Each structure stands twice: as structure tokens, then as C-alpha cells.
């Protein structure tokens, strides 16, 4: 076979790095995505809102500093700040991950949730297309938009949100993602992501709360902890896998929406059981309703139920069908439920043990 001819390389023409702006870079997904894009050769800009904490303190724990993340300040509640951030970063791709992302808190702060999660996307788009009309945008949509729709949920399922968080995300999806794609021809995609977790997960989300609390119980730092609805079912995947799907969506010829999930669902109770097994501290249940408790083999109560952690309305059962993403993006999850639980529990146990050994706890 004749040797393949390759075009001569011109040493003087250096390919321009693609620029990405990641909003929500201090969050779980933002940190994994920024690392992933930097490894792919992108120039990555992270949008951060101003707080009294030094920026490097908020970023260093998440993104290895040698990976050269560039920081711009901006708040999704403030159009002028977004404009300045966009003018400075000049992105080819924008990943909008910033949000008030706590469903429980959204019942307490519905206006703030709507302002960030819905109007925030509007502000971002309006400023972005002034700076680069051809910009590609990823919007962090959510399985919470399905609400009580029967599982398995996919791109054709009915949206029926039951929380202010879900409602705000659905409005953003319908008005700005679908609406602007159809009416203005914008390249904008919704990733309808099911729950995804990691050792970087916010400490108030149930998986991380469980991994931290059980590690503390095992180390003798805490006696017990309380949870809300343990019958809720979630399709939990690993955040590190899910950010790869976000990038893939923006590399397609045409913009579209994709469900990203594992296709396996577990109850909160099962998460507790699996996490306790990792710590070699199996848990058995007794009692019903608010009187249910989880005990260790020696009869010590370590899990209780507290009304305060129940929500006014609940999404009972999420189970995703991401066959479209598998077919069109070639995406599939790599970390299983058991591997995810082990990863989270081990990370928290080791971190807390070090602190305890150093006399800090
Ligand atoms: P997260 O850890 O809670 O991160 C949220 C980020 O948004 C933080 O960096 C936060 O910054 C930033 N933020 C909040 N309000 C802001 C504002 N007004 N202006 C600018 N930045 C603001 O969330 P995550 O788990 O990484 O999720 C990322 C995105 O995916 C969110 O939009 C979430 O709703 C969506 N999502 C998540 C999941 C999941 O299971 N993780 C599933 C589906 C969809 P501070 O550090 O300043 O607070
Ligand atoms: O960990 P959660 O707070 O996650 P939730 O509500 O499913 O929301 C997460 O996933 C969404 C995707 O579906 C994202 F869009 C959203 O941003 C966020 O990342 O709660 C999971 C389940 C719920 O049913 C909740 O009622 O756990 C139940 N739960 C029981 N006890 C608890 C607790 N949740 C929390 N946070 N704390 C508890 O003590």
C-alpha cells in the first residue's frame, strides 16, 4: 500500500487555543470540567462571584493551580459584571454551570433561585452573543425538571417539576435553550443530567452528607446523624464522567439536548447501607416512618429520621435513559454505583482521619 501523504507542517502557524468560559467553576462540576478542558488543550476561564474569601482559597482545593485556570469575576445576577467577564475572556464555548443548585433551599429562597437559574441564563446569553455571535453554549439542565413523571425518563418524557429549582431550570430550558435555538439559531444545548456525585460534592447534598457522617461515626467523632426521606430513588453517577458529556455536546454539528444518566437507580437508604459496608460497619433498620432508625451490629443507633429534612414536595423516582447520548455522542458512564460510594466514603474517611490524628477534630 502506498504511504499516506501528509501536508507539510508550517512551523510559523500555531493553532489558536480554543477558549472556554466555565461559570460555577468553584462548584463540583465546574472544577472537574475546568480540569478536563485544560487537559484537552483549552484556554479555560472560570467565572467566580466575589466573596470575602480570597479567590485562590476557593479554587486551590478544586483545581490544581499548575493547570493554569484563569479567573474572571462575575455574578449571574448582574448583567454588567457578566459583560465585563465575557469581554475579557472572549470565549468560543460557554458552559453555564452556575446555579443555586440546592433543591431543598429553593423552597426557602424561590426568588433568588429564579433570578440565578432562569434570568441568569438570559443575562449570560444576551451579553455573550454581543461578544461572539457564534459562541456555543452548554446549559446545565436537570432531571429535577421531570418531577413526578414516571421513570425511565428520557428526552421525550413530560416535564412536571415540583420544586422552585425545577421550575426555574425548566423555564431556562424552554425559553432560552429551545426558544433561542429555534428562533435565533443559537448554538445552545441542554444537558439534562441526573444526579452526579464525587468527593467534591457539596456537603449538604445527601450522598456527601452520608459519606461524611458515617466516616465521623466510624472515627468516633460523631454519635449519629439524621436524614429525611430515605425512600427517594436517584440515578447516581460520577461527576468526572458527566463533564465529558458536556464537552461532547458542544462538539456536534448541530445543537441538541441529551439525557445523561447511568440507567440504575437506588434509594437513599441503599446509599447509606452501601456506604456503611465500605466502612465495615453494616447497618440494619428497625421501626417505621419517623421512628425508623439504623443500627450497627452492637445495637448503636447511628441513623435517625428528622422531619426538617423532608421537602414540601418530593421527586420520588428518577431513573434515566441515556441511549441518545450513547448513540449520538458515544458517551457512557464508567464509574458504577458501588465504585462511586467507595470513592466518596474512602476520601472522607481518610481526610477526617488525618485531621483527627493531627488533633484538629
Ligand atoms: P454546585 O457545586 O452547587 O456549584 C454551583 C456553582 O454556581 C458554584 O460555583 C457557585 O459559586 C456558583 N454560583 C451560584 N450562584 C451564582 C451566581 N449568582 N453567580 C455566579 N456563580 C454562582 O453545583 P454542581 O453540582 O457543580 O452543579 C453544576 C450545575 O449543574 C448546576 O447548574 C446544577 O443546577 C446543575 N445540575 C447538577 C446536578 C448534580 O447532580 N450535581 C444534576 C443536574 C444539574 P459559589 O462558590 O460562589 O457559591
Ligand atoms: O442530594 P439531594 O439534595 O439531591 P436532589 O434533590 O436530587 O438534587 C440534586 O440533583 C438534581 C438532579 O436531579 C440537581 F439538579 C440538583 O442541583 C442537585 O444536584 O437529595 C436527594 C434525595 C432527595 O429525595 C431528598 O429528599 O435525598 C433526599 N434526602 C433525604 N434526606 C435528603 C436528606 N437530601 C438532603 N439534601 N439532605 C438530607 O438529609
GROMACS .gro file of C-alpha atoms and ligand atoms in nm:
model
  448
    1UNK     CA    1   0.000   0.000   0.000
    2UNK     CA    2   0.141   0.347  -0.090
    3UNK     CA    3   0.242   0.560   0.208
    4UNK     CA    4  -0.019   0.823   0.307
    5UNK     CA    5   0.079   1.178   0.207
    6UNK     CA    6   0.071   1.427   0.493
    7UNK     CA    7   0.057   1.802   0.447
    8UNK     CA    8   0.391   1.975   0.525
    9UNK     CA    9   0.385   2.140   0.866
   10UNK     CA   10   0.432   2.515   0.874
   11UNK     CA   11   0.621   2.586   1.193
   12UNK     CA   12   0.509   2.950   1.192
   13UNK     CA   13   0.133   2.882   1.203
   14UNK     CA   14   0.048   2.799   1.563
   15UNK     CA   15  -0.311   2.677   1.610
   16UNK     CA   16  -0.508   2.914   1.832
   17UNK     CA   17  -0.622   2.752   2.154
   18UNK     CA   18  -0.998   2.725   2.193
   19UNK     CA   19  -1.128   2.942   2.477
   20UNK     CA   20  -1.389   2.817   2.721
   21UNK     CA   21  -1.568   3.010   2.994
   22UNK     CA   22  -1.698   2.794   3.279
   23UNK     CA   23  -1.950   2.959   3.512
   24UNK     CA   24  -1.981   2.790   3.852
   25UNK     CA   25  -1.614   2.698   3.845
   26UNK     CA   26  -1.592   2.677   4.226
   27UNK     CA   27  -1.862   2.408   4.228
   28UNK     CA   28  -1.831   2.033   4.188
   29UNK     CA   29  -1.890   2.012   3.811
   30UNK     CA   30  -1.706   2.335   3.733
   31UNK     CA   31  -1.389   2.203   3.892
   32UNK     CA   32  -1.395   1.870   3.703
   33UNK     CA   33  -1.488   2.037   3.376
   34UNK     CA   34  -1.214   2.302   3.404
   35UNK     CA   35  -0.954   2.030   3.464
   36UNK     CA   36  -1.085   1.822   3.174
   37UNK     CA   37  -1.085   2.115   2.928
   38UNK     CA   38  -0.736   2.227   3.030
   39UNK     CA   39  -0.613   1.871   2.971
   40UNK     CA   40  -0.775   1.884   2.624
   41UNK     CA   41  -0.569   2.195   2.544
   42UNK     CA   42  -0.832   2.468   2.600
   43UNK     CA   43  -0.760   2.807   2.747
   44UNK     CA   44  -1.004   2.792   3.037
   45UNK     CA   45  -1.157   3.089   3.212
   46UNK     CA   46  -1.355   3.034   3.530
   47UNK     CA   47  -1.630   3.279   3.627
   48UNK     CA   48  -1.644   3.338   4.001
   49UNK     CA   49  -1.868   3.566   4.204
   50UNK     CA   50  -1.696   3.794   4.450
   51UNK     CA   51  -1.694   3.693   4.815
   52UNK     CA   52  -1.489   3.797   5.113
   53UNK     CA   53  -1.271   3.485   5.071
   54UNK     CA   54  -0.951   3.510   4.867
   55UNK     CA   55  -1.009   3.361   4.518
   56UNK     CA   56  -0.717   3.118   4.543
   57UNK     CA   57  -0.854   2.968   4.865
   58UNK     CA   58  -1.179   2.887   4.686
   59UNK     CA   59  -1.011   2.749   4.376
   60UNK     CA   60  -0.699   2.569   4.503
   61UNK     CA   61  -0.887   2.289   4.673
   62UNK     CA   62  -1.065   2.206   4.349
   63UNK     CA   63  -0.842   2.273   4.052
   64UNK     CA   64  -0.471   2.202   4.068
   65UNK     CA   65  -0.314   2.551   4.036
   66UNK     CA   66  -0.042   2.435   3.795
   67UNK     CA   67  -0.317   2.365   3.545
   68UNK     CA   68  -0.349   2.740   3.491
   69UNK     CA   69  -0.712   2.824   3.527
   70UNK     CA   70  -0.780   3.192   3.456
   71UNK     CA   71  -1.028   3.366   3.683
   72UNK     CA   72  -1.282   3.635   3.588
   73UNK     CA   73  -1.530   3.783   3.829
   74UNK     CA   74  -1.899   3.789   3.755
   75UNK     CA   75  -2.236   3.723   3.909
   76UNK     CA   76  -2.527   3.578   3.712
   77UNK     CA   77  -2.749   3.829   3.893
   78UNK     CA   78  -2.558   4.123   3.745
   79UNK     CA   79  -2.554   4.177   3.368
   80UNK     CA   80  -2.275   4.437   3.372
   81UNK     CA   81  -2.041   4.202   3.556
   82UNK     CA   82  -2.113   3.925   3.304
   83UNK     CA   83  -2.042   4.163   3.014
   84UNK     CA   84  -1.701   4.253   3.155
   85UNK     CA   85  -1.615   3.886   3.215
   86UNK     CA   86  -1.710   3.797   2.858
   87UNK     CA   87  -1.515   4.087   2.710
   88UNK     CA   88  -1.208   3.974   2.899
   89UNK     CA   89  -1.238   3.602   2.832
   90UNK     CA   90  -1.369   3.614   2.468
   91UNK     CA   91  -1.496   3.255   2.478
   92UNK     CA   92  -1.566   3.020   2.187
   93UNK     CA   93  -1.760   2.793   2.423
   94UNK     CA   94  -1.953   2.876   2.740
   95UNK     CA   95  -2.050   2.615   2.997
   96UNK     CA   96  -2.318   2.761   3.223
   97UNK     CA   97  -2.289   2.558   3.542
   98UNK     CA   98  -2.352   2.838   3.792
   99UNK     CA   99  -2.675   2.796   3.984
  100UNK     CA  100  -2.850   2.794   4.316
  101UNK     CA  101  -2.832   2.416   4.287
  102UNK     CA  102  -2.985   2.300   4.616
  103UNK     CA  103  -3.343   2.178   4.565
  104UNK     CA  104  -3.429   2.195   4.937
  105UNK     CA  105  -3.303   2.555   4.965
  106UNK     CA  106  -3.506   2.654   4.659
  107UNK     CA  107  -3.825   2.621   4.869
  108UNK     CA  108  -3.677   2.873   5.114
  109UNK     CA  109  -3.529   3.112   4.852
  110UNK     CA  110  -3.752   3.079   4.544
  111UNK     CA  111  -3.691   3.433   4.411
  112UNK     CA  112  -3.314   3.407   4.432
  113UNK     CA  113  -3.332   3.062   4.270
  114UNK     CA  114  -3.542   3.201   3.982
  115UNK     CA  115  -3.314   3.502   3.939
  116UNK     CA  116  -2.996   3.294   3.913
  117UNK     CA  117  -3.121   2.979   3.743
  118UNK     CA  118  -3.358   3.135   3.490
  119UNK     CA  119  -3.286   3.508   3.444
  120UNK     CA  120  -2.914   3.440   3.492
  121UNK     CA  121  -2.904   3.232   3.174
  122UNK     CA  122  -3.090   3.510   2.989
  123UNK     CA  123  -2.835   3.770   3.103
  124UNK     CA  124  -2.547   3.544   3.003
  125UNK     CA  125  -2.684   3.473   2.655
  126UNK     CA  126  -2.768   3.837   2.579
  127UNK     CA  127  -2.418   3.951   2.670
  128UNK     CA  128  -2.246   3.651   2.509
  129UNK     CA  129  -2.391   3.697   2.161
  130UNK     CA  130  -2.279   4.062   2.161
  131UNK     CA  131  -1.920   3.950   2.220
  132UNK     CA  132  -1.929   3.645   1.991
  133UNK     CA  133  -2.246   3.578   1.784
  134UNK     CA  134  -2.113   3.229   1.701
  135UNK     CA  135  -2.049   3.127   2.061
  136UNK     CA  136  -2.157   2.774   2.161
  137UNK     CA  137  -2.337   2.744   2.494
  138UNK     CA  138  -2.392   2.448   2.726
  139UNK     CA  139  -2.675   2.487   2.978
  140UNK     CA  140  -2.682   2.272   3.293
  141UNK     CA  141  -3.038   2.141   3.287
  142UNK     CA  142  -3.153   1.873   3.526
  143UNK     CA  143  -3.356   1.557   3.584
  144UNK     CA  144  -3.536   1.757   3.856
  145UNK     CA  145  -3.736   1.905   3.562
  146UNK     CA  146  -3.911   1.565   3.523
  147UNK     CA  147  -4.058   1.592   3.871
  148UNK     CA  148  -4.306   1.311   3.919
  149UNK     CA  149  -4.308   1.184   3.559
  150UNK     CA  150  -4.286   0.806   3.554
  151UNK     CA  151  -3.941   0.651   3.502
  152UNK     CA  152  -3.743   0.580   3.295
  153UNK     CA  153  -3.714   0.945   3.187
  154UNK     CA  154  -3.560   1.047   2.854
  155UNK     CA  155  -3.560   1.344   2.614
  156UNK     CA  156  -3.924   1.272   2.517
  157UNK     CA  157  -4.062   1.245   2.870
  158UNK     CA  158  -4.300   1.507   3.005
  159UNK     CA  159  -4.151   1.775   3.229
  160UNK     CA  160  -4.350   1.824   3.552
  161UNK     CA  161  -4.129   1.995   3.811
  162UNK     CA  162  -4.237   2.005   4.176
  163UNK     CA  163  -3.977   2.245   4.321
  164UNK     CA  164  -3.889   2.613   4.260
  165UNK     CA  165  -3.546   2.485   4.148
  166UNK     CA  166  -3.701   2.250   3.890
  167UNK     CA  167  -3.940   2.521   3.769
  168UNK     CA  168  -3.661   2.777   3.717
  169UNK     CA  169  -3.444   2.525   3.531
  170UNK     CA  170  -3.737   2.423   3.312
  171UNK     CA  171  -3.814   2.785   3.219
  172UNK     CA  172  -3.448   2.835   3.127
  173UNK     CA  173  -3.459   2.520   2.916
  174UNK     CA  174  -3.779   2.612   2.734
  175UNK     CA  175  -3.736   2.988   2.688
  176UNK     CA  176  -3.364   3.018   2.634
  177UNK     CA  177  -3.234   2.680   2.519
  178UNK     CA  178  -3.518   2.560   2.297
  179UNK     CA  179  -3.660   2.908   2.229
  180UNK     CA  180  -3.334   3.079   2.127
  181UNK     CA  181  -3.212   2.776   1.935
  182UNK     CA  182  -3.529   2.774   1.726
  183UNK     CA  183  -3.597   3.148   1.694
  184UNK     CA  184  -3.246   3.295   1.687
  185UNK     CA  185  -3.047   2.998   1.551
  186UNK     CA  186  -2.818   2.998   1.854
  187UNK     CA  187  -2.588   2.702   1.918
  188UNK     CA  188  -2.712   2.609   2.264
  189UNK     CA  189  -2.751   2.263   2.422
  190UNK     CA  190  -2.919   2.138   2.736
  191UNK     CA  191  -2.755   1.858   2.925
  192UNK     CA  192  -3.040   1.700   3.121
  193UNK     CA  193  -2.817   1.549   3.384
  194UNK     CA  194  -2.930   1.306   3.651
  195UNK     CA  195  -2.768   1.325   3.996
  196UNK     CA  196  -2.391   1.302   3.986
  197UNK     CA  197  -2.163   1.300   4.284
  198UNK     CA  198  -1.795   1.285   4.384
  199UNK     CA  199  -1.567   1.358   4.678
  200UNK     CA  200  -1.605   1.726   4.574
  201UNK     CA  201  -1.985   1.721   4.610
  202UNK     CA  202  -2.132   1.999   4.827
  203UNK     CA  203  -2.164   1.879   5.186
  204UNK     CA  204  -2.539   1.944   5.213
  205UNK     CA  205  -2.635   1.703   4.932
  206UNK     CA  206  -2.748   1.368   5.066
  207UNK     CA  207  -2.465   1.145   4.935
  208UNK     CA  208  -2.189   1.364   5.075
  209UNK     CA  209  -2.379   1.418   5.399
  210UNK     CA  210  -2.392   1.038   5.437
  211UNK     CA  211  -2.025   0.979   5.347
  212UNK     CA  212  -1.906   1.248   5.591
  213UNK     CA  213  -2.143   1.148   5.873
  214UNK     CA  214  -2.066   0.775   5.856
  215UNK     CA  215  -1.691   0.843   5.841
  216UNK     CA  216  -1.726   1.057   6.154
  217UNK     CA  217  -1.925   0.784   6.331
  218UNK     CA  218  -1.657   0.527   6.239
  219UNK     CA  219  -1.384   0.758   6.376
  220UNK     CA  220  -1.578   0.821   6.697
  221UNK     CA  221  -1.616   1.193   6.621
  222UNK     CA  222  -1.997   1.181   6.596
  223UNK     CA  223  -2.261   0.952   6.753
  224UNK     CA  224  -2.538   0.964   6.493
  225UNK     CA  225  -2.696   1.176   6.220
  226UNK     CA  226  -3.045   1.247   6.081
  227UNK     CA  227  -3.188   1.218   5.731
  228UNK     CA  228  -3.521   1.298   5.565
  229UNK     CA  229  -3.696   1.084   5.303
  230UNK     CA  230  -3.491   0.765   5.265
  231UNK     CA  231  -3.733   0.612   5.013
  232UNK     CA  232  -3.649   0.863   4.738
  233UNK     CA  233  -3.479   0.694   4.443
  234UNK     CA  234  -3.199   0.857   4.249
  235UNK     CA  235  -2.991   0.761   3.946
  236UNK     CA  236  -2.645   0.848   4.082
  237UNK     CA  237  -2.337   0.873   3.859
  238UNK     CA  238  -1.984   1.013   3.891
  239UNK     CA  239  -1.936   1.385   3.812
  240UNK     CA  240  -1.598   1.318   3.644
  241UNK     CA  241  -1.777   1.103   3.383
  242UNK     CA  242  -2.059   1.353   3.329
  243UNK     CA  243  -1.845   1.658   3.243
  244UNK     CA  244  -1.708   1.469   2.942
  245UNK     CA  245  -2.063   1.455   2.802
  246UNK     CA  246  -2.097   1.835   2.839
  247UNK     CA  247  -1.792   1.887   2.618
  248UNK     CA  248  -1.908   1.630   2.362
  249UNK     CA  249  -2.242   1.811   2.321
  250UNK     CA  250  -2.070   2.130   2.205
  251UNK     CA  251  -1.855   1.941   1.951
  252UNK     CA  252  -2.157   1.817   1.750
  253UNK     CA  253  -2.255   1.970   1.414
  254UNK     CA  254  -2.596   2.076   1.542
  255UNK     CA  255  -2.709   2.172   1.892
  256UNK     CA  256  -2.941   1.935   2.074
  257UNK     CA  257  -3.049   1.819   2.422
  258UNK     CA  258  -2.929   1.499   2.587
  259UNK     CA  259  -3.018   1.299   2.897
  260UNK     CA  260  -2.707   1.191   3.087
  261UNK     CA  261  -2.754   0.914   3.343
  262UNK     CA  262  -2.642   0.565   3.445
  263UNK     CA  263  -2.976   0.385   3.399
  264UNK     CA  264  -2.952   0.242   3.752
  265UNK     CA  265  -3.146   0.380   4.048
  266UNK     CA  266  -3.109   0.334   4.425
  267UNK     CA  267  -3.290   0.461   4.733
  268UNK     CA  268  -3.122   0.694   4.983
  269UNK     CA  269  -3.148   0.402   5.229
  270UNK     CA  270  -2.944   0.184   4.991
  271UNK     CA  271  -2.679   0.454   4.967
  272UNK     CA  272  -2.648   0.450   5.348
  273UNK     CA  273  -2.623   0.069   5.351
  274UNK     CA  274  -2.352   0.062   5.083
  275UNK     CA  275  -2.153   0.343   5.248
  276UNK     CA  276  -2.167   0.167   5.587
  277UNK     CA  277  -2.041  -0.154   5.425
  278UNK     CA  278  -1.737   0.029   5.288
  279UNK     CA  279  -1.651   0.126   5.647
  280UNK     CA  280  -1.703  -0.233   5.764
  281UNK     CA  281  -1.988  -0.113   5.985
  282UNK     CA  282  -2.304  -0.280   5.843
  283UNK     CA  283  -2.637  -0.116   5.929
  284UNK     CA  284  -2.976  -0.278   5.990
  285UNK     CA  285  -3.308  -0.095   6.005
  286UNK     CA  286  -3.594  -0.109   6.255
  287UNK     CA  287  -3.908   0.096   6.318
  288UNK     CA  288  -4.128   0.273   6.065
  289UNK     CA  289  -4.185   0.626   5.932
  290UNK     CA  290  -4.035   0.896   6.152
  291UNK     CA  291  -3.943   0.629   6.409
  292UNK     CA  292  -3.717   0.434   6.175
  293UNK     CA  293  -3.356   0.401   6.291
  294UNK     CA  294  -3.041   0.248   6.150
  295UNK     CA  295  -2.829   0.049   6.397
  296UNK     CA  296  -2.482  -0.102   6.388
  297UNK     CA  297  -2.427  -0.469   6.488
  298UNK     CA  298  -2.375  -0.372   6.854
  299UNK     CA  299  -2.718  -0.201   6.858
  300UNK     CA  300  -2.590   0.158   6.850
  301UNK     CA  301  -2.834   0.395   6.672
  302UNK     CA  302  -2.640   0.587   6.406
  303UNK     CA  303  -2.915   0.699   6.164
  304UNK     CA  304  -3.239   0.872   6.264
  305UNK     CA  305  -3.517   1.045   6.072
  306UNK     CA  306  -3.586   1.418   6.111
  307UNK     CA  307  -3.891   1.596   5.969
  308UNK     CA  308  -3.682   1.907   5.894
  309UNK     CA  309  -3.506   1.726   5.608
  310UNK     CA  310  -3.829   1.639   5.429
  311UNK     CA  311  -3.930   1.869   5.142
  312UNK     CA  312  -4.275   2.022   5.090
  313UNK     CA  313  -4.295   1.827   4.762
  314UNK     CA  314  -4.065   1.547   4.656
  315UNK     CA  315  -3.937   1.386   4.338
  316UNK     CA  316  -3.981   1.019   4.425
  317UNK     CA  317  -3.817   0.824   4.149
  318UNK     CA  318  -3.553   0.927   3.896
  319UNK     CA  319  -3.413   0.674   3.651
  320UNK     CA  320  -3.255   0.800   3.330
  321UNK     CA  321  -3.249   0.655   2.982
  322UNK     CA  322  -2.944   0.800   2.808
  323UNK     CA  323  -2.947   0.587   2.492
  324UNK     CA  324  -2.949   0.900   2.276
  325UNK     CA  325  -2.622   1.021   2.432
  326UNK     CA  326  -2.471   0.674   2.387
  327UNK     CA  327  -2.568   0.666   2.020
  328UNK     CA  328  -2.500   1.025   1.913
  329UNK     CA  329  -2.221   1.131   2.150
  330UNK     CA  330  -2.061   0.793   2.209
  331UNK     CA  331  -2.090   0.869   2.582
  332UNK     CA  332  -2.134   0.616   2.859
  333UNK     CA  333  -2.073   0.626   3.234
  334UNK     CA  334  -1.762   0.448   3.359
  335UNK     CA  335  -1.798   0.453   3.739
  336UNK     CA  336  -2.061   0.220   3.894
  337UNK     CA  337  -2.276   0.297   4.196
  338UNK     CA  338  -2.060   0.078   4.423
  339UNK     CA  339  -1.737   0.237   4.297
  340UNK     CA  340  -1.884   0.584   4.347
  341UNK     CA  341  -1.989   0.514   4.706
  342UNK     CA  342  -1.647   0.364   4.786
  343UNK     CA  343  -1.467   0.662   4.628
  344UNK     CA  344  -1.667   0.915   4.835
  345UNK     CA  345  -1.659   0.731   5.167
  346UNK     CA  346  -1.288   0.648   5.143
  347UNK     CA  347  -1.199   1.008   5.058
  348UNK     CA  348  -1.395   1.147   5.355
  349UNK     CA  349  -1.271   0.881   5.595
  350UNK     CA  350  -0.904   0.940   5.504
  351UNK     CA  351  -0.937   1.319   5.516
  352UNK     CA  352  -1.112   1.317   5.854
  353UNK     CA  353  -0.872   1.059   5.998
  354UNK     CA  354  -0.575   1.280   5.909
  355UNK     CA  355  -0.745   1.574   6.082
  356UNK     CA  356  -0.825   1.364   6.388
  357UNK     CA  357  -0.468   1.227   6.406
  358UNK     CA  358  -0.337   1.584   6.386
  359UNK     CA  359  -0.557   1.678   6.682
  360UNK     CA  360  -0.779   1.905   6.474
  361UNK     CA  361  -1.105   1.720   6.549
  362LIG     P1  362  -2.258   2.338   4.286
  362LIG     O1  363  -2.143   2.254   4.333
  362LIG     O2  364  -2.362   2.380   4.381
  362LIG     O3  365  -2.195   2.467   4.215
  362LIG     C1  366  -2.273   2.578   4.183
  362LIG     C2  367  -2.181   2.689   4.137
  362LIG     O4  368  -2.259   2.802   4.099
  362LIG     C3  369  -2.081   2.739   4.241
  362LIG     O5  370  -1.957   2.758   4.179
  362LIG     C4  371  -2.140   2.873   4.285
  362LIG     O6  372  -2.042   2.964   4.327
  362LIG     C5  373  -2.198   2.919   4.152
  362LIG     N1  374  -2.297   3.026   4.167
  362LIG     C6  375  -2.409   3.024   4.242
  362LIG     N2  376  -2.475   3.141   4.228
  362LIG     C7  377  -2.403   3.218   4.143
  362LIG     C8  378  -2.420   3.348   4.091
  362LIG     N3  379  -2.523   3.425   4.124
  362LIG     N4  380  -2.326   3.395   4.004
  362LIG     C9  381  -2.220   3.320   3.971
  362LIG     N5  382  -2.197   3.197   4.019
  362LIG    C10  383  -2.289   3.145   4.104
  362LIG     O7  384  -2.333   2.263   4.166
  362LIG     P2  385  -2.287   2.137   4.078
  362LIG     O8  386  -2.331   2.013   4.145
  362LIG     O9  387  -2.147   2.155   4.036
  362LIG    O10  388  -2.385   2.153   3.952
  362LIG    C11  389  -2.346   2.231   3.840
  362LIG    C12  390  -2.470   2.270   3.761
  362LIG    O11  391  -2.538   2.153   3.716
  362LIG    C13  392  -2.574   2.349   3.838
  362LIG    O12  393  -2.633   2.440   3.747
  362LIG    C14  394  -2.677   2.246   3.881
  362LIG    O13  395  -2.802   2.307   3.899
  362LIG    C15  396  -2.673   2.152   3.762
  362LIG     N6  397  -2.702   2.011   3.789
  362LIG    C16  398  -2.634   1.943   3.884
  362LIG    C17  399  -2.659   1.807   3.904
  362LIG    C18  400  -2.583   1.728   4.007
  362LIG    O14  401  -2.630   1.617   4.040
  362LIG     N7  402  -2.469   1.774   4.055
  362LIG    C19  403  -2.755   1.742   3.824
  362LIG    C20  404  -2.822   1.816   3.727
  362LIG    C21  405  -2.795   1.950   3.709
  362LIG     P3  406  -2.004   2.991   4.483
  362LIG    O15  407  -1.882   2.908   4.509
  362LIG    O16  408  -1.978   3.137   4.486
  362LIG    O17  409  -2.123   2.951   4.566
  363LIG     O1  410  -2.883   1.507   4.739
  363LIG     P1  411  -3.010   1.581   4.717
  363LIG     O2  412  -3.025   1.711   4.790
  363LIG     O3  413  -3.027   1.598   4.560
  363LIG     P2  414  -3.152   1.633   4.468
  363LIG     O4  415  -3.260   1.700   4.542
  363LIG     O5  416  -3.189   1.509   4.393
  363LIG     O6  417  -3.088   1.741   4.370
  363LIG     C1  418  -2.963   1.720   4.308
  363LIG     O7  419  -2.982   1.651   4.187
  363LIG     C2  420  -3.057   1.724   4.087
  363LIG     C3  421  -3.068   1.632   3.965
  363LIG     O8  422  -3.181   1.552   3.977
  363LIG     C4  423  -2.980   1.851   4.057
  363LIG     F1  424  -3.041   1.919   3.957
  363LIG     C5  425  -2.968   1.936   4.180
  363LIG     O9  426  -2.890   2.052   4.152
  363LIG     C6  427  -2.896   1.856   4.289
  363LIG    O10  428  -2.763   1.837   4.248
  363LIG    O11  429  -3.134   1.489   4.760
  363LIG     C7  430  -3.152   1.360   4.705
  363LIG     C8  431  -3.269   1.292   4.776
  363LIG     C9  432  -3.395   1.379   4.783
  363LIG    O12  433  -3.505   1.298   4.754
  363LIG    C10  434  -3.402   1.424   4.929
  363LIG    O13  435  -3.534   1.447   4.978
  363LIG    O14  436  -3.232   1.268   4.911
  363LIG    C11  437  -3.340   1.303   4.995
  363LIG     N1  438  -3.286   1.330   5.130
  363LIG    C12  439  -3.315   1.255   5.241
  363LIG     N2  440  -3.251   1.309   5.346
  363LIG    C13  441  -3.203   1.429   5.165
  363LIG    C14  442  -3.181   1.415   5.303
  363LIG     N3  443  -3.146   1.527   5.092
  363LIG    C15  444  -3.062   1.612   5.156
  363LIG     N4  445  -3.000   1.710   5.085
  363LIG     N5  446  -3.039   1.604   5.292
  363LIG    C16  447  -3.097   1.507   5.370
  363LIG    O15  448  -3.074   1.500   5.491
   0.00000   0.00000   0.00000
